[in-house]
Amino acid sequence: MPELVFFSGTMDCGKSTLALQIGHNRSARGLQGVIFTRDDRAGEGKLSSRLGLVTDAVEADEDMDLYAYLVDHITRGGRADHVIVDEAQFLAPRQIDQLARIVDDLNLDVFAFGITTDFRTKLFPGSQRLIELADRIEALQVEAMCWCGARATHNARTVGGRMVVEGAQVVVGDVHHSTGDVGYEVLCRRHHRRRMTSAASHAGALSPDVLPVTPG
Ligand SMILES: [Zn+2]
Protein backbone atom coordinates (compact mmCIF):
# COMPACT_ATOMS: atom_id res chain seq x y z
CA MET A 1 0.00 0.00 0.00
CA PRO A 2 1.32 3.45 -0.84
CA GLU A 3 1.95 5.64 2.17
CA LEU A 4 2.23 9.25 3.19
CA VAL A 5 5.31 9.27 5.41
CA PHE A 6 6.40 12.28 7.44
CA PHE A 7 10.11 12.31 8.25
CA SER A 8 10.40 14.85 11.00
CA GLY A 9 13.33 16.41 12.77
CA THR A 10 14.98 19.62 13.86
CA MET A 11 16.99 21.82 11.57
CA ASP A 12 20.46 20.43 10.95
CA CYS A 13 19.42 16.80 11.40
CA GLY A 14 20.10 15.76 7.82
CA LYS A 15 16.55 15.79 6.45
CA SER A 16 17.49 17.05 3.00
CA THR A 17 20.39 14.60 2.83
CA LEU A 18 17.99 11.74 3.55
CA ALA A 19 15.50 13.12 1.02
CA LEU A 20 18.25 13.07 -1.61
CA GLN A 21 19.35 9.60 -0.52
CA ILE A 22 15.83 8.17 -0.86
CA GLY A 23 15.61 9.67 -4.34
CA HIS A 24 19.00 8.21 -5.21
CA ASN A 25 18.20 4.72 -3.89
CA ARG A 26 15.00 4.60 -5.90
CA SER A 27 16.51 5.96 -9.10
CA ALA A 28 19.18 3.24 -8.78
CA ARG A 29 16.24 0.83 -9.11
CA GLY A 30 14.93 2.60 -12.16
CA LEU A 31 12.27 4.55 -10.30
CA GLN A 32 11.75 8.20 -11.05
CA GLY A 33 10.10 10.56 -8.63
CA VAL A 34 8.76 14.06 -8.58
CA ILE A 35 10.58 16.24 -6.06
CA PHE A 36 8.90 19.26 -4.52
CA THR A 37 10.56 21.77 -2.28
CA ARG A 38 9.86 25.21 -0.92
CA ASP A 39 12.36 27.92 -0.08
CA ASP A 40 15.42 25.68 -0.21
CA ARG A 41 18.69 27.29 0.88
CA ALA A 42 20.08 26.82 -2.65
CA GLY A 43 17.24 28.83 -4.20
CA GLU A 44 14.07 28.20 -6.18
CA GLY A 45 13.69 24.83 -7.83
CA LYS A 46 16.56 23.20 -5.95
CA LEU A 47 16.79 20.56 -3.26
CA SER A 48 20.14 20.84 -1.56
CA SER A 49 21.74 19.25 1.45
CA ARG A 50 24.24 20.72 3.81
CA LEU A 51 26.69 18.04 2.72
CA GLY A 52 26.88 19.73 -0.67
CA LEU A 53 24.55 17.58 -2.76
CA VAL A 54 21.97 19.30 -4.89
CA THR A 55 19.30 18.25 -7.39
CA ASP A 56 16.58 19.96 -9.39
CA ALA A 57 13.16 20.14 -7.82
CA VAL A 58 9.77 21.68 -8.43
CA GLU A 59 9.20 24.81 -6.36
CA ALA A 60 5.89 24.28 -4.55
CA ASP A 61 4.51 27.80 -4.50
CA GLU A 62 1.88 28.74 -1.97
CA ASP A 63 -0.96 28.57 -4.51
CA MET A 64 0.19 25.42 -6.33
CA ASP A 65 -2.17 22.44 -6.32
CA LEU A 66 0.24 19.53 -5.89
CA TYR A 67 -2.35 16.90 -6.80
CA ALA A 68 -3.27 18.74 -10.00
CA TYR A 69 0.43 19.12 -10.81
CA LEU A 70 0.93 15.34 -10.58
CA VAL A 71 -2.16 14.57 -12.67
CA ASP A 72 -0.99 17.03 -15.31
CA HIS A 73 2.56 15.64 -15.22
CA ILE A 74 1.33 12.05 -15.70
CA THR A 75 -1.21 13.07 -18.37
CA ARG A 76 1.63 14.60 -20.40
CA GLY A 77 3.47 11.29 -20.25
CA GLY A 78 5.81 12.19 -17.37
CA ARG A 79 7.10 9.49 -15.03
CA ALA A 80 6.09 9.58 -11.39
CA ASP A 81 6.86 6.51 -9.32
CA HIS A 82 6.87 8.39 -6.02
CA VAL A 83 6.90 11.91 -4.63
CA ILE A 84 9.51 13.50 -2.36
CA VAL A 85 8.75 16.76 -0.57
CA ASP A 86 11.43 18.70 1.27
CA GLU A 87 10.79 21.67 3.58
CA ALA A 88 7.25 20.30 3.95
CA GLN A 89 6.66 22.47 7.02
CA PHE A 90 6.35 25.46 4.68
CA LEU A 91 3.46 23.95 2.73
CA ALA A 92 -0.09 25.11 3.38
CA PRO A 93 -2.34 22.60 5.18
CA ARG A 94 -4.46 22.19 2.04
CA GLN A 95 -1.32 21.19 0.14
CA ILE A 96 -0.75 18.40 2.69
CA ASP A 97 -4.31 17.24 1.95
CA GLN A 98 -3.31 17.21 -1.73
CA LEU A 99 -0.34 14.97 -0.86
CA ALA A 100 -2.69 12.54 0.90
CA ARG A 101 -4.86 12.51 -2.23
CA ILE A 102 -1.79 11.71 -4.36
CA VAL A 103 -1.26 8.64 -2.15
CA ASP A 104 -4.89 7.54 -2.14
CA ASP A 105 -6.01 8.35 -5.69
CA LEU A 106 -2.78 8.01 -7.67
CA ASN A 107 -1.32 5.16 -5.58
CA LEU A 108 2.04 6.81 -5.11
CA ASP A 109 4.26 6.86 -2.04
CA VAL A 110 4.81 10.37 -0.74
CA PHE A 111 7.84 11.04 1.46
CA ALA A 112 7.60 14.40 3.18
CA PHE A 113 10.54 15.86 5.10
CA GLY A 114 10.10 18.72 7.50
CA ILE A 115 10.72 20.45 10.76
CA THR A 116 7.88 19.97 13.23
CA THR A 117 8.09 23.12 15.34
CA ASP A 118 9.20 26.68 14.71
CA PHE A 119 11.51 28.88 16.80
CA ARG A 120 8.66 29.57 19.24
CA THR A 121 8.22 25.79 19.75
CA LYS A 122 4.85 25.97 17.92
CA LEU A 123 3.90 23.52 15.19
CA PHE A 124 4.18 24.76 11.62
CA PRO A 125 0.69 24.48 10.04
CA GLY A 126 2.05 22.17 7.33
CA SER A 127 3.67 19.89 9.90
CA GLN A 128 0.53 19.86 12.02
CA ARG A 129 -1.47 18.68 9.02
CA LEU A 130 1.15 16.03 8.26
CA ILE A 131 0.93 14.71 11.81
CA GLU A 132 -2.84 14.58 11.40
CA LEU A 133 -2.81 12.82 8.02
CA ALA A 134 0.38 10.78 7.69
CA ASP A 135 0.22 6.99 7.57
CA ARG A 136 3.55 6.94 9.35
CA ILE A 137 5.78 9.44 11.14
CA GLU A 138 9.51 8.81 11.36
CA ALA A 139 11.66 10.81 13.75
CA LEU A 140 14.99 11.13 12.00
CA GLN A 141 17.72 9.17 13.68
CA VAL A 142 20.56 11.48 12.71
CA GLU A 143 20.10 13.62 15.73
CA ALA A 144 21.38 17.14 15.99
CA MET A 145 23.28 18.20 19.09
CA CYS A 146 22.88 21.19 21.35
CA TRP A 147 26.11 23.03 22.28
CA CYS A 148 25.86 21.35 25.72
CA GLY A 149 26.04 17.89 24.15
CA ALA A 150 22.40 16.99 24.75
CA ARG A 151 20.08 15.96 21.94
CA ALA A 152 18.85 19.09 20.16
CA THR A 153 15.08 19.02 19.88
CA HIS A 154 14.20 22.68 19.30
CA ASN A 155 14.99 25.37 16.77
CA ALA A 156 16.11 28.77 18.00
CA ARG A 157 16.06 31.93 15.92
CA THR A 158 18.62 34.62 16.52
CA VAL A 159 18.38 38.21 15.37
CA GLY A 160 21.65 40.08 15.49
CA GLY A 161 23.09 37.21 17.53
CA ARG A 162 20.40 37.28 20.22
CA MET A 163 17.77 34.58 20.58
CA VAL A 164 14.20 35.72 19.98
CA VAL A 165 10.88 33.98 20.64
CA GLU A 166 8.56 36.36 18.81
CA GLY A 167 8.27 37.30 15.16
CA ALA A 168 6.99 35.98 11.84
CA GLN A 169 6.83 32.19 11.70
CA VAL A 170 8.74 31.93 8.43
CA VAL A 171 11.94 33.87 7.95
CA VAL A 172 14.21 31.89 5.69
CA GLY A 173 17.65 31.42 7.09
CA ASP A 174 19.86 28.54 8.03
CA VAL A 175 22.01 27.15 10.77
CA HIS A 176 25.61 28.19 10.22
CA HIS A 177 24.61 30.72 7.54
CA SER A 178 22.67 33.73 8.68
CA THR A 179 20.50 35.54 6.17
CA GLY A 180 21.07 39.18 7.00
CA ASP A 181 20.54 39.44 10.70
CA VAL A 182 18.52 36.26 11.13
CA GLY A 183 20.19 32.99 12.05
CA TYR A 184 19.11 29.66 13.49
CA GLU A 185 20.59 27.26 16.00
CA VAL A 186 19.36 23.92 17.29
CA LEU A 187 19.16 23.57 21.07
CA CYS A 188 17.96 21.11 23.68
CA ARG A 189 14.66 22.09 25.29
CA ARG A 190 16.37 23.18 28.49
CA HIS A 191 18.54 25.71 26.71
CA HIS A 192 15.72 26.78 24.40
CA ARG A 193 13.61 27.59 27.46
CA ARG A 194 16.49 29.51 28.98
CA ARG A 195 17.21 31.21 25.65
CA MET A 196 20.78 30.15 25.92
CA THR A 197 22.43 29.83 22.55
CA SER A 198 26.02 28.77 22.11
CA ALA A 199 27.08 32.43 21.92
CA ALA A 200 25.15 33.26 25.09
CA SER A 201 26.78 30.33 26.87
CA HIS A 202 30.18 31.78 26.06
CA ALA A 203 29.19 35.28 27.13
CA GLY A 204 29.62 34.33 30.77
CA ALA A 205 26.37 35.88 31.92
CA LEU A 206 25.18 32.65 33.43
CA SER A 207 22.98 32.29 36.42
CA PRO A 208 24.29 29.66 38.86
CA ASP A 209 21.85 26.95 37.77
CA VAL A 210 22.74 27.03 34.10
CA LEU A 211 26.46 26.34 34.11
CA PRO A 212 27.63 24.74 30.90
CA VAL A 213 28.93 21.18 30.97
CA THR A 214 32.50 22.30 30.35
CA PRO A 215 33.01 25.72 31.94
CA GLY A 216 35.40 28.17 30.37
ZN1 LIG B 1 21.59 22.23 25.75
PDB file of C-alpha atoms and ligand atoms in Angstrom:
ATOM      1  CA  MET A   1       0.000   0.000   0.000  1.00  0.00           C
ATOM      2  CA  PRO A   2       1.324   3.446  -0.835  1.00  0.00           C
ATOM      3  CA  GLU A   3       1.952   5.638   2.169  1.00  0.00           C
ATOM      4  CA  LEU A   4       2.226   9.249   3.190  1.00  0.00           C
ATOM      5  CA  VAL A   5       5.309   9.266   5.410  1.00  0.00           C
ATOM      6  CA  PHE A   6       6.399  12.281   7.442  1.00  0.00           C
ATOM      7  CA  PHE A   7      10.114  12.310   8.254  1.00  0.00           C
ATOM      8  CA  SER A   8      10.402  14.853  11.003  1.00  0.00           C
ATOM      9  CA  GLY A   9      13.333  16.410  12.767  1.00  0.00           C
ATOM     10  CA  THR A  10      14.983  19.617  13.859  1.00  0.00           C
ATOM     11  CA  MET A  11      16.986  21.822  11.571  1.00  0.00           C
ATOM     12  CA  ASP A  12      20.465  20.433  10.953  1.00  0.00           C
ATOM     13  CA  CYS A  13      19.416  16.795  11.402  1.00  0.00           C
ATOM     14  CA  GLY A  14      20.098  15.757   7.816  1.00  0.00           C
ATOM     15  CA  LYS A  15      16.551  15.793   6.453  1.00  0.00           C
ATOM     16  CA  SER A  16      17.489  17.047   3.000  1.00  0.00           C
ATOM     17  CA  THR A  17      20.394  14.600   2.833  1.00  0.00           C
ATOM     18  CA  LEU A  18      17.995  11.741   3.554  1.00  0.00           C
ATOM     19  CA  ALA A  19      15.495  13.119   1.022  1.00  0.00           C
ATOM     20  CA  LEU A  20      18.245  13.075  -1.607  1.00  0.00           C
ATOM     21  CA  GLN A  21      19.348   9.602  -0.521  1.00  0.00           C
ATOM     22  CA  ILE A  22      15.827   8.173  -0.855  1.00  0.00           C
ATOM     23  CA  GLY A  23      15.608   9.672  -4.340  1.00  0.00           C
ATOM     24  CA  HIS A  24      19.004   8.209  -5.213  1.00  0.00           C
ATOM     25  CA  ASN A  25      18.202   4.719  -3.887  1.00  0.00           C
ATOM     26  CA  ARG A  26      14.995   4.604  -5.897  1.00  0.00           C
ATOM     27  CA  SER A  27      16.508   5.961  -9.098  1.00  0.00           C
ATOM     28  CA  ALA A  28      19.181   3.238  -8.784  1.00  0.00           C
ATOM     29  CA  ARG A  29      16.240   0.827  -9.110  1.00  0.00           C
ATOM     30  CA  GLY A  30      14.926   2.599 -12.165  1.00  0.00           C
ATOM     31  CA  LEU A  31      12.273   4.552 -10.296  1.00  0.00           C
ATOM     32  CA  GLN A  32      11.750   8.197 -11.051  1.00  0.00           C
ATOM     33  CA  GLY A  33      10.101  10.562  -8.632  1.00  0.00           C
ATOM     34  CA  VAL A  34       8.765  14.059  -8.582  1.00  0.00           C
ATOM     35  CA  ILE A  35      10.582  16.240  -6.055  1.00  0.00           C
ATOM     36  CA  PHE A  36       8.895  19.259  -4.523  1.00  0.00           C
ATOM     37  CA  THR A  37      10.558  21.770  -2.275  1.00  0.00           C
ATOM     38  CA  ARG A  38       9.857  25.213  -0.921  1.00  0.00           C
ATOM     39  CA  ASP A  39      12.363  27.917  -0.078  1.00  0.00           C
ATOM     40  CA  ASP A  40      15.425  25.683  -0.211  1.00  0.00           C
ATOM     41  CA  ARG A  41      18.687  27.291   0.876  1.00  0.00           C
ATOM     42  CA  ALA A  42      20.082  26.819  -2.650  1.00  0.00           C
ATOM     43  CA  GLY A  43      17.243  28.832  -4.199  1.00  0.00           C
ATOM     44  CA  GLU A  44      14.068  28.195  -6.184  1.00  0.00           C
ATOM     45  CA  GLY A  45      13.691  24.827  -7.830  1.00  0.00           C
ATOM     46  CA  LYS A  46      16.559  23.198  -5.954  1.00  0.00           C
ATOM     47  CA  LEU A  47      16.792  20.557  -3.264  1.00  0.00           C
ATOM     48  CA  SER A  48      20.140  20.844  -1.563  1.00  0.00           C
ATOM     49  CA  SER A  49      21.745  19.246   1.447  1.00  0.00           C
ATOM     50  CA  ARG A  50      24.240  20.724   3.813  1.00  0.00           C
ATOM     51  CA  LEU A  51      26.690  18.036   2.722  1.00  0.00           C
ATOM     52  CA  GLY A  52      26.882  19.729  -0.666  1.00  0.00           C
ATOM     53  CA  LEU A  53      24.554  17.575  -2.758  1.00  0.00           C
ATOM     54  CA  VAL A  54      21.969  19.301  -4.890  1.00  0.00           C
ATOM     55  CA  THR A  55      19.298  18.248  -7.387  1.00  0.00           C
ATOM     56  CA  ASP A  56      16.579  19.958  -9.394  1.00  0.00           C
ATOM     57  CA  ALA A  57      13.159  20.142  -7.820  1.00  0.00           C
ATOM     58  CA  VAL A  58       9.765  21.684  -8.427  1.00  0.00           C
ATOM     59  CA  GLU A  59       9.196  24.811  -6.360  1.00  0.00           C
ATOM     60  CA  ALA A  60       5.889  24.281  -4.554  1.00  0.00           C
ATOM     61  CA  ASP A  61       4.510  27.803  -4.498  1.00  0.00           C
ATOM     62  CA  GLU A  62       1.882  28.736  -1.974  1.00  0.00           C
ATOM     63  CA  ASP A  63      -0.956  28.566  -4.509  1.00  0.00           C
ATOM     64  CA  MET A  64       0.191  25.423  -6.332  1.00  0.00           C
ATOM     65  CA  ASP A  65      -2.174  22.443  -6.315  1.00  0.00           C
ATOM     66  CA  LEU A  66       0.241  19.532  -5.886  1.00  0.00           C
ATOM     67  CA  TYR A  67      -2.346  16.899  -6.799  1.00  0.00           C
ATOM     68  CA  ALA A  68      -3.273  18.742 -10.005  1.00  0.00           C
ATOM     69  CA  TYR A  69       0.433  19.124 -10.810  1.00  0.00           C
ATOM     70  CA  LEU A  70       0.928  15.342 -10.580  1.00  0.00           C
ATOM     71  CA  VAL A  71      -2.162  14.566 -12.667  1.00  0.00           C
ATOM     72  CA  ASP A  72      -0.989  17.026 -15.312  1.00  0.00           C
ATOM     73  CA  HIS A  73       2.563  15.638 -15.224  1.00  0.00           C
ATOM     74  CA  ILE A  74       1.327  12.053 -15.702  1.00  0.00           C
ATOM     75  CA  THR A  75      -1.206  13.071 -18.372  1.00  0.00           C
ATOM     76  CA  ARG A  76       1.634  14.601 -20.397  1.00  0.00           C
ATOM     77  CA  GLY A  77       3.470  11.292 -20.249  1.00  0.00           C
ATOM     78  CA  GLY A  78       5.807  12.187 -17.370  1.00  0.00           C
ATOM     79  CA  ARG A  79       7.103   9.494 -15.029  1.00  0.00           C
ATOM     80  CA  ALA A  80       6.091   9.577 -11.391  1.00  0.00           C
ATOM     81  CA  ASP A  81       6.855   6.512  -9.317  1.00  0.00           C
ATOM     82  CA  HIS A  82       6.872   8.395  -6.024  1.00  0.00           C
ATOM     83  CA  VAL A  83       6.897  11.905  -4.625  1.00  0.00           C
ATOM     84  CA  ILE A  84       9.508  13.497  -2.362  1.00  0.00           C
ATOM     85  CA  VAL A  85       8.752  16.757  -0.570  1.00  0.00           C
ATOM     86  CA  ASP A  86      11.428  18.700   1.275  1.00  0.00           C
ATOM     87  CA  GLU A  87      10.787  21.668   3.581  1.00  0.00           C
ATOM     88  CA  ALA A  88       7.249  20.301   3.951  1.00  0.00           C
ATOM     89  CA  GLN A  89       6.661  22.466   7.023  1.00  0.00           C
ATOM     90  CA  PHE A  90       6.354  25.464   4.684  1.00  0.00           C
ATOM     91  CA  LEU A  91       3.459  23.948   2.730  1.00  0.00           C
ATOM     92  CA  ALA A  92      -0.092  25.114   3.385  1.00  0.00           C
ATOM     93  CA  PRO A  93      -2.339  22.596   5.184  1.00  0.00           C
ATOM     94  CA  ARG A  94      -4.464  22.194   2.042  1.00  0.00           C
ATOM     95  CA  GLN A  95      -1.315  21.186   0.141  1.00  0.00           C
ATOM     96  CA  ILE A  96      -0.750  18.403   2.688  1.00  0.00           C
ATOM     97  CA  ASP A  97      -4.311  17.244   1.952  1.00  0.00           C
ATOM     98  CA  GLN A  98      -3.314  17.212  -1.726  1.00  0.00           C
ATOM     99  CA  LEU A  99      -0.341  14.970  -0.857  1.00  0.00           C
ATOM    100  CA  ALA A 100      -2.694  12.537   0.902  1.00  0.00           C
ATOM    101  CA  ARG A 101      -4.856  12.514  -2.227  1.00  0.00           C
ATOM    102  CA  ILE A 102      -1.790  11.712  -4.356  1.00  0.00           C
ATOM    103  CA  VAL A 103      -1.255   8.642  -2.145  1.00  0.00           C
ATOM    104  CA  ASP A 104      -4.890   7.537  -2.137  1.00  0.00           C
ATOM    105  CA  ASP A 105      -6.013   8.354  -5.689  1.00  0.00           C
ATOM    106  CA  LEU A 106      -2.776   8.014  -7.667  1.00  0.00           C
ATOM    107  CA  ASN A 107      -1.323   5.160  -5.583  1.00  0.00           C
ATOM    108  CA  LEU A 108       2.045   6.811  -5.106  1.00  0.00           C
ATOM    109  CA  ASP A 109       4.263   6.861  -2.036  1.00  0.00           C
ATOM    110  CA  VAL A 110       4.811  10.371  -0.742  1.00  0.00           C
ATOM    111  CA  PHE A 111       7.842  11.037   1.455  1.00  0.00           C
ATOM    112  CA  ALA A 112       7.596  14.401   3.180  1.00  0.00           C
ATOM    113  CA  PHE A 113      10.538  15.863   5.103  1.00  0.00           C
ATOM    114  CA  GLY A 114      10.104  18.720   7.504  1.00  0.00           C
ATOM    115  CA  ILE A 115      10.718  20.454  10.763  1.00  0.00           C
ATOM    116  CA  THR A 116       7.881  19.970  13.233  1.00  0.00           C
ATOM    117  CA  THR A 117       8.087  23.122  15.339  1.00  0.00           C
ATOM    118  CA  ASP A 118       9.205  26.680  14.713  1.00  0.00           C
ATOM    119  CA  PHE A 119      11.514  28.877  16.796  1.00  0.00           C
ATOM    120  CA  ARG A 120       8.657  29.573  19.240  1.00  0.00           C
ATOM    121  CA  THR A 121       8.217  25.790  19.747  1.00  0.00           C
ATOM    122  CA  LYS A 122       4.848  25.974  17.923  1.00  0.00           C
ATOM    123  CA  LEU A 123       3.897  23.522  15.192  1.00  0.00           C
ATOM    124  CA  PHE A 124       4.184  24.758  11.618  1.00  0.00           C
ATOM    125  CA  PRO A 125       0.689  24.475  10.040  1.00  0.00           C
ATOM    126  CA  GLY A 126       2.048  22.168   7.326  1.00  0.00           C
ATOM    127  CA  SER A 127       3.674  19.892   9.901  1.00  0.00           C
ATOM    128  CA  GLN A 128       0.534  19.864  12.016  1.00  0.00           C
ATOM    129  CA  ARG A 129      -1.468  18.683   9.021  1.00  0.00           C
ATOM    130  CA  LEU A 130       1.153  16.032   8.258  1.00  0.00           C
ATOM    131  CA  ILE A 131       0.933  14.709  11.811  1.00  0.00           C
ATOM    132  CA  GLU A 132      -2.837  14.576  11.395  1.00  0.00           C
ATOM    133  CA  LEU A 133      -2.813  12.818   8.015  1.00  0.00           C
ATOM    134  CA  ALA A 134       0.380  10.780   7.693  1.00  0.00           C
ATOM    135  CA  ASP A 135       0.216   6.992   7.574  1.00  0.00           C
ATOM    136  CA  ARG A 136       3.549   6.937   9.347  1.00  0.00           C
ATOM    137  CA  ILE A 137       5.777   9.441  11.135  1.00  0.00           C
ATOM    138  CA  GLU A 138       9.509   8.806  11.359  1.00  0.00           C
ATOM    139  CA  ALA A 139      11.664  10.807  13.748  1.00  0.00           C
ATOM    140  CA  LEU A 140      14.995  11.132  11.997  1.00  0.00           C
ATOM    141  CA  GLN A 141      17.719   9.172  13.676  1.00  0.00           C
ATOM    142  CA  VAL A 142      20.559  11.480  12.708  1.00  0.00           C
ATOM    143  CA  GLU A 143      20.096  13.623  15.732  1.00  0.00           C
ATOM    144  CA  ALA A 144      21.377  17.141  15.985  1.00  0.00           C
ATOM    145  CA  MET A 145      23.284  18.201  19.095  1.00  0.00           C
ATOM    146  CA  CYS A 146      22.884  21.194  21.347  1.00  0.00           C
ATOM    147  CA  TRP A 147      26.105  23.029  22.277  1.00  0.00           C
ATOM    148  CA  CYS A 148      25.857  21.349  25.716  1.00  0.00           C
ATOM    149  CA  GLY A 149      26.035  17.887  24.149  1.00  0.00           C
ATOM    150  CA  ALA A 150      22.402  16.988  24.750  1.00  0.00           C
ATOM    151  CA  ARG A 151      20.084  15.961  21.937  1.00  0.00           C
ATOM    152  CA  ALA A 152      18.854  19.087  20.156  1.00  0.00           C
ATOM    153  CA  THR A 153      15.076  19.022  19.876  1.00  0.00           C
ATOM    154  CA  HIS A 154      14.196  22.681  19.302  1.00  0.00           C
ATOM    155  CA  ASN A 155      14.987  25.373  16.772  1.00  0.00           C
ATOM    156  CA  ALA A 156      16.114  28.769  18.001  1.00  0.00           C
ATOM    157  CA  ARG A 157      16.063  31.930  15.925  1.00  0.00           C
ATOM    158  CA  THR A 158      18.622  34.622  16.523  1.00  0.00           C
ATOM    159  CA  VAL A 159      18.381  38.205  15.368  1.00  0.00           C
ATOM    160  CA  GLY A 160      21.654  40.084  15.495  1.00  0.00           C
ATOM    161  CA  GLY A 161      23.093  37.210  17.533  1.00  0.00           C
ATOM    162  CA  ARG A 162      20.397  37.280  20.222  1.00  0.00           C
ATOM    163  CA  MET A 163      17.767  34.579  20.578  1.00  0.00           C
ATOM    164  CA  VAL A 164      14.196  35.724  19.982  1.00  0.00           C
ATOM    165  CA  VAL A 165      10.879  33.980  20.645  1.00  0.00           C
ATOM    166  CA  GLU A 166       8.564  36.358  18.810  1.00  0.00           C
ATOM    167  CA  GLY A 167       8.274  37.303  15.161  1.00  0.00           C
ATOM    168  CA  ALA A 168       6.990  35.979  11.843  1.00  0.00           C
ATOM    169  CA  GLN A 169       6.834  32.185  11.698  1.00  0.00           C
ATOM    170  CA  VAL A 170       8.737  31.926   8.434  1.00  0.00           C
ATOM    171  CA  VAL A 171      11.943  33.871   7.946  1.00  0.00           C
ATOM    172  CA  VAL A 172      14.209  31.886   5.694  1.00  0.00           C
ATOM    173  CA  GLY A 173      17.651  31.419   7.088  1.00  0.00           C
ATOM    174  CA  ASP A 174      19.858  28.537   8.028  1.00  0.00           C
ATOM    175  CA  VAL A 175      22.007  27.147  10.766  1.00  0.00           C
ATOM    176  CA  HIS A 176      25.615  28.190  10.221  1.00  0.00           C
ATOM    177  CA  HIS A 177      24.611  30.716   7.536  1.00  0.00           C
ATOM    178  CA  SER A 178      22.667  33.727   8.680  1.00  0.00           C
ATOM    179  CA  THR A 179      20.504  35.543   6.174  1.00  0.00           C
ATOM    180  CA  GLY A 180      21.074  39.177   6.997  1.00  0.00           C
ATOM    181  CA  ASP A 181      20.537  39.443  10.703  1.00  0.00           C
ATOM    182  CA  VAL A 182      18.517  36.259  11.135  1.00  0.00           C
ATOM    183  CA  GLY A 183      20.192  32.988  12.052  1.00  0.00           C
ATOM    184  CA  TYR A 184      19.109  29.656  13.494  1.00  0.00           C
ATOM    185  CA  GLU A 185      20.587  27.262  16.003  1.00  0.00           C
ATOM    186  CA  VAL A 186      19.360  23.922  17.291  1.00  0.00           C
ATOM    187  CA  LEU A 187      19.162  23.573  21.066  1.00  0.00           C
ATOM    188  CA  CYS A 188      17.956  21.110  23.680  1.00  0.00           C
ATOM    189  CA  ARG A 189      14.655  22.089  25.294  1.00  0.00           C
ATOM    190  CA  ARG A 190      16.373  23.183  28.491  1.00  0.00           C
ATOM    191  CA  HIS A 191      18.540  25.712  26.713  1.00  0.00           C
ATOM    192  CA  HIS A 192      15.721  26.775  24.401  1.00  0.00           C
ATOM    193  CA  ARG A 193      13.612  27.591  27.460  1.00  0.00           C
ATOM    194  CA  ARG A 194      16.489  29.513  28.976  1.00  0.00           C
ATOM    195  CA  ARG A 195      17.209  31.212  25.645  1.00  0.00           C
ATOM    196  CA  MET A 196      20.778  30.151  25.915  1.00  0.00           C
ATOM    197  CA  THR A 197      22.434  29.825  22.550  1.00  0.00           C
ATOM    198  CA  SER A 198      26.024  28.769  22.109  1.00  0.00           C
ATOM    199  CA  ALA A 199      27.076  32.426  21.918  1.00  0.00           C
ATOM    200  CA  ALA A 200      25.146  33.255  25.088  1.00  0.00           C
ATOM    201  CA  SER A 201      26.781  30.325  26.869  1.00  0.00           C
ATOM    202  CA  HIS A 202      30.182  31.782  26.057  1.00  0.00           C
ATOM    203  CA  ALA A 203      29.186  35.279  27.133  1.00  0.00           C
ATOM    204  CA  GLY A 204      29.617  34.327  30.770  1.00  0.00           C
ATOM    205  CA  ALA A 205      26.371  35.881  31.915  1.00  0.00           C
ATOM    206  CA  LEU A 206      25.178  32.647  33.431  1.00  0.00           C
ATOM    207  CA  SER A 207      22.976  32.290  36.416  1.00  0.00           C
ATOM    208  CA  PRO A 208      24.289  29.657  38.860  1.00  0.00           C
ATOM    209  CA  ASP A 209      21.850  26.953  37.770  1.00  0.00           C
ATOM    210  CA  VAL A 210      22.742  27.027  34.105  1.00  0.00           C
ATOM    211  CA  LEU A 211      26.457  26.342  34.112  1.00  0.00           C
ATOM    212  CA  PRO A 212      27.629  24.742  30.897  1.00  0.00           C
ATOM    213  CA  VAL A 213      28.931  21.183  30.967  1.00  0.00           C
ATOM    214  CA  THR A 214      32.501  22.297  30.348  1.00  0.00           C
ATOM    215  CA  PRO A 215      33.005  25.724  31.943  1.00  0.00           C
ATOM    216  CA  GLY A 216      35.402  28.166  30.373  1.00  0.00           C
TER     217      GLY A 216
HETATM  218 ZN    ZN B   1      21.587  22.229  25.745  1.00  0.00          ZN
END
